[in-house]
């Protein structure tokens, strides 16, 4: 065998050994839980589970806000999430203590918020699911100023609360929440 | 535009899904298949000489190997620039997902790098040994390494060397085909995208790779020889152009076949593909890729094949055709990669792509990435003489 | 439609393989009490005093990740396009502007079968105005909430080169943002465009059906805030759950882009054929 052939065998051997070492190193660097359930790091599931919860439930909010609870739970808006209008639980409470103040919508902000769901102009809303109104026709038909905001007649947490109360007082009809 | 079959009906709303407004694969992913394509095509030229004994290609054979090597060294740069977390690139080697076409990249790349590297060393062996004896200092050290610190040039050793070249080049062809064909498959395997999802994709990519690589070799050979005041080998250019003509006819036919199939089959997403080619891609596909950069070369290649030209004129046309074809392949990559993403998966609208200058995947980066291989080629040229006539021998 | 159609590859061989795999993993689980999806610690009721359990049978029990099954149903007929879900989702995950884990589309269909869809800001601002850019006689109009389809034949996990996205044994397609290289292949592969590259972390991100909440017995944030019950989520192990009843009933459930062969686990009620 020629000198060159021997040298090439040495080179090839070095390459094979280096590749082998590479694979050994590779095996060491694969994360521990990789492959437990499939071709992925099983611990990533746990890490996802540990992600902090930011939205609570209405029960979480109403536990402290008992005054609002009494109204909200009885009204037609009882399916609306507190946090949609006010912000997330996590921005308000941490470790069981109040940690921040959440905004309360005011005036025209409220009307904008109401019309997000109740605007008749958006035809894609099923009347079986939601009662919609046209603005400003609704204000005109109710004979109130066009500058009125929704919450001047409708309690935001129980929209028919005042209406029904008024009807009861005037004897127009029986109460409906 | 009128009526459903013109593809207008479902597009009126031009609705793009909110997450589809961004083009996630931008210019670096155009560049990557372009670079591997150049590698592939250049390697084909070398393979034709070393494996298939096409003797006329001798003047460019060694150069194409170096050219392929220089570009292969840079193939990962666009990918690293593209990755959101480039520092994690080794995850591709650590935990390659067997079900993913992309996962093979690290290993395919490593193998092709190794094969190409050794082919160059074996092909240059005689020169390297000679240069080692002539050089001193740092260069001597480099040459010692590159000759495996062995001066054996005995007939027995050289016979072995010849055999190894044949074996490695033979191995290199499938490796190169896989390296680039798999890039085509990465696109062809995305069923969510109707312009990409076709088994023709790897085939188109391979043929256009050969076109770009051979064009690059022809152009580089002519330009470098002219600049250094050396003679241009006529028969070599003619063989290159003939090979180029063959590959280009195949590439162009398949590109057109894909479009024709879409429009003839009128499958579910046809209106989207048709609207894409006639809308956002009207200029870059029909005008640039097809009419200018394919039409003109086809005419010129026809002239070169059928009309007797003086060698000077032939060389001039060869350089011109090659330059246009290099552009054609780049535009084709652009139209596939960027164009394919302009269609929203809503099947109802198209987004737009604005290339930026200074982005990490921007135009400036593209220019820099395309310069680097030439710098590497220049450095390689200092170690490995480009031409076999550099020793003063005449070209066979 | 059946409760669950078997994915196409469930032939006998695959079944036997699955049983074998299951029993091997099962016996391993008996030997090694390790992490990786089985952690229970902080899921006990005591640590979450303010949040009553919404998905029964999860808290205070060992969570067997191989046994659990959940379902998500979107009832298009009940969606009013208020965008509460989009807002909640953005807040729950601090989703960067311009990217969406979930969104709500508005469809308008006219008498010529033309379909007009829009989705301004992913529905985050709700739908305050009718479309002004089209002038057609509306035949049908509705909202379509979109989120991850949790495909059973998952194209995104198939193409991930590094195993950074995966389907958990309980059927959730999740991201491992610690391993993601940000190549964007999963984004290309998702037929529903549910994924995006987070411009802050530079890794791929997607809807998880709020896996972190579900594992603590809470509903996904979007389901929790939906005022009309258009988004429904529940355990299929719980025969009293709404999703169980819907899936058990005769049903007119559909999935998106069925022809893609992705076998979504996200079902739609009342989706017109134009919805893709």
CSV table of C-alpha atoms in Angstrom, one decimal, chain B residues 142-289:
chain,number,residue,atom,x,y,z
B,142,UNK,CA,-1.6,25.4,4.9
B,143,UNK,CA,-0.3,23.2,2.1
B,144,UNK,CA,1.0,20.6,4.5
B,145,UNK,CA,-2.5,20.4,5.9
B,146,UNK,CA,-4.2,20.3,2.5
B,147,UNK,CA,-1.9,17.5,1.2
B,148,UNK,CA,-2.4,15.5,4.5
B,149,UNK,CA,1.3,16.1,5.0
B,150,UNK,CA,2.1,13.5,2.4
B,151,UNK,CA,4.2,14.2,-0.7
B,152,UNK,CA,3.5,10.8,-2.3
B,153,UNK,CA,2.8,11.4,-6.0
B,154,UNK,CA,3.7,7.9,-7.1
B,155,UNK,CA,1.7,6.4,-9.9
B,156,UNK,CA,0.1,4.1,-7.4
B,157,UNK,CA,-0.9,7.0,-5.2
B,158,UNK,CA,-2.2,9.0,-8.2
B,159,UNK,CA,-4.3,6.1,-9.4
B,160,UNK,CA,-5.9,5.8,-6.0
B,161,UNK,CA,-6.4,9.6,-6.1
B,162,UNK,CA,-8.2,9.3,-9.5
B,163,UNK,CA,-10.4,6.6,-8.2
B,164,UNK,CA,-11.3,8.6,-5.1
B,165,UNK,CA,-12.2,11.6,-7.3
B,166,UNK,CA,-14.6,9.4,-9.4
B,167,UNK,CA,-16.2,7.9,-6.2
B,168,UNK,CA,-16.6,11.2,-4.5
B,169,UNK,CA,-17.9,13.0,-7.6
B,170,UNK,CA,-20.3,10.1,-8.1
B,171,UNK,CA,-21.4,10.5,-4.5
B,172,UNK,CA,-21.5,14.3,-4.9
B,173,UNK,CA,-24.2,14.2,-7.6
B,174,UNK,CA,-26.9,12.7,-5.4
B,175,UNK,CA,-25.7,14.8,-2.5
B,176,UNK,CA,-25.9,18.0,-4.5
B,177,UNK,CA,-29.3,16.9,-5.9
B,178,UNK,CA,-30.6,16.2,-2.4
B,179,UNK,CA,-29.1,19.5,-1.0
B,180,UNK,CA,-31.0,21.5,-3.6
B,181,UNK,CA,-33.9,19.2,-4.4
B,182,UNK,CA,-34.8,19.2,-0.7
B,183,UNK,CA,-35.0,23.0,-0.8
B,184,UNK,CA,-37.6,22.7,-3.6
B,185,UNK,CA,-39.4,20.0,-1.5
B,186,UNK,CA,-39.5,22.4,1.5
B,187,UNK,CA,-41.8,24.5,-0.6
B,188,UNK,CA,-43.4,21.7,-2.5
B,189,UNK,CA,-44.4,20.1,0.7
B,190,UNK,CA,-46.4,22.9,2.1
B,191,UNK,CA,-50.0,21.8,1.3
B,192,UNK,CA,-51.4,25.0,2.9
B,193,UNK,CA,-49.9,27.1,0.0
B,194,UNK,CA,-51.4,26.2,-3.4
B,195,UNK,CA,-48.6,27.8,-5.5
B,196,UNK,CA,-46.0,25.8,-3.6
B,197,UNK,CA,-47.7,22.5,-3.1
B,198,UNK,CA,-46.7,20.6,-6.2
B,199,UNK,CA,-44.4,17.6,-6.7
B,200,UNK,CA,-42.9,19.6,-9.6
B,201,UNK,CA,-41.3,22.0,-7.2
B,202,UNK,CA,-38.1,20.0,-6.5
B,203,UNK,CA,-37.7,19.3,-10.2
B,204,UNK,CA,-38.1,22.9,-11.1
B,205,UNK,CA,-35.7,23.9,-8.4
B,206,UNK,CA,-33.1,21.3,-9.6
B,207,UNK,CA,-33.2,22.3,-13.2
B,208,UNK,CA,-33.2,26.0,-12.6
B,209,UNK,CA,-30.2,25.3,-10.2
B,210,UNK,CA,-28.3,23.8,-13.0
B,211,UNK,CA,-29.2,26.8,-15.2
B,212,UNK,CA,-28.0,29.3,-12.7
B,213,UNK,CA,-24.8,27.4,-11.8
B,214,UNK,CA,-23.7,26.8,-15.4
B,215,UNK,CA,-24.5,30.4,-16.3
B,216,UNK,CA,-22.5,31.6,-13.3
B,217,UNK,CA,-19.5,29.4,-14.4
B,218,UNK,CA,-19.7,30.6,-18.0
B,219,UNK,CA,-19.9,34.3,-17.0
B,220,UNK,CA,-17.3,34.1,-14.3
B,221,UNK,CA,-14.9,32.2,-16.6
B,222,UNK,CA,-15.3,34.7,-19.5
B,223,UNK,CA,-15.0,37.7,-17.2
B,224,UNK,CA,-12.1,36.5,-15.1
B,225,UNK,CA,-10.1,35.3,-18.2
B,226,UNK,CA,-10.8,38.6,-20.0
B,227,UNK,CA,-9.8,40.6,-16.9
B,228,UNK,CA,-6.6,38.7,-16.5
B,229,UNK,CA,-5.8,38.8,-20.2
B,230,UNK,CA,-5.9,35.1,-20.8
B,231,UNK,CA,-7.4,33.2,-23.7
B,232,UNK,CA,-10.9,31.9,-23.6
B,233,UNK,CA,-11.3,28.3,-24.6
B,234,UNK,CA,-13.9,28.1,-27.4
B,235,UNK,CA,-14.9,24.4,-27.3
B,236,UNK,CA,-15.3,24.7,-23.5
B,237,UNK,CA,-17.7,27.6,-23.8
B,238,UNK,CA,-19.6,25.8,-26.6
B,239,UNK,CA,-20.0,22.7,-24.5
B,240,UNK,CA,-21.1,24.8,-21.5
B,241,UNK,CA,-23.7,26.6,-23.6
B,242,UNK,CA,-25.0,23.4,-25.1
B,243,UNK,CA,-25.5,21.9,-21.6
B,244,UNK,CA,-27.0,25.2,-20.4
B,245,UNK,CA,-29.4,25.1,-23.3
B,246,UNK,CA,-30.6,21.7,-22.4
B,247,UNK,CA,-31.1,22.4,-18.8
B,248,UNK,CA,-32.8,25.7,-19.5
B,249,UNK,CA,-35.3,24.2,-21.9
B,250,UNK,CA,-36.1,21.6,-19.2
B,251,UNK,CA,-36.3,24.2,-16.4
B,252,UNK,CA,-38.5,26.6,-18.5
B,253,UNK,CA,-40.8,23.8,-19.7
B,254,UNK,CA,-41.4,22.7,-16.1
B,255,UNK,CA,-42.0,26.2,-14.9
B,256,UNK,CA,-44.6,26.7,-17.6
B,257,UNK,CA,-46.0,23.2,-17.1
B,258,UNK,CA,-46.8,24.1,-13.5
B,259,UNK,CA,-48.6,27.2,-14.5
B,260,UNK,CA,-50.4,25.4,-17.3
B,261,UNK,CA,-51.5,22.6,-15.0
B,262,UNK,CA,-52.9,25.1,-12.6
B,263,UNK,CA,-54.9,26.9,-15.2
B,264,UNK,CA,-56.0,23.7,-17.0
B,265,UNK,CA,-57.1,21.8,-13.9
B,266,UNK,CA,-58.9,24.8,-12.4
B,267,UNK,CA,-58.7,23.2,-9.0
B,268,UNK,CA,-60.1,24.8,-5.9
B,269,UNK,CA,-57.4,27.4,-5.5
B,270,UNK,CA,-56.9,28.1,-9.2
B,271,UNK,CA,-58.6,31.5,-9.0
B,272,UNK,CA,-56.0,32.5,-6.3
B,273,UNK,CA,-53.0,31.3,-8.3
B,274,UNK,CA,-54.3,32.9,-11.5
B,275,UNK,CA,-55.1,36.1,-9.7
B,276,UNK,CA,-51.6,36.1,-8.2
B,277,UNK,CA,-49.8,35.7,-11.5
B,278,UNK,CA,-52.0,38.2,-13.3
B,279,UNK,CA,-52.1,40.6,-10.3
B,280,UNK,CA,-49.3,41.2,-7.8
B,281,UNK,CA,-46.9,39.1,-9.9
B,282,UNK,CA,-47.9,40.3,-13.3
B,283,UNK,CA,-44.7,42.3,-13.7
B,284,UNK,CA,-42.2,40.0,-12.0
B,285,UNK,CA,-43.6,36.8,-13.4
B,286,UNK,CA,-44.9,37.4,-16.9
B,287,UNK,CA,-42.8,40.3,-17.9
B,288,UNK,CA,-39.5,39.7,-16.2
B,289,UNK,CA,-39.3,36.0,-15.6
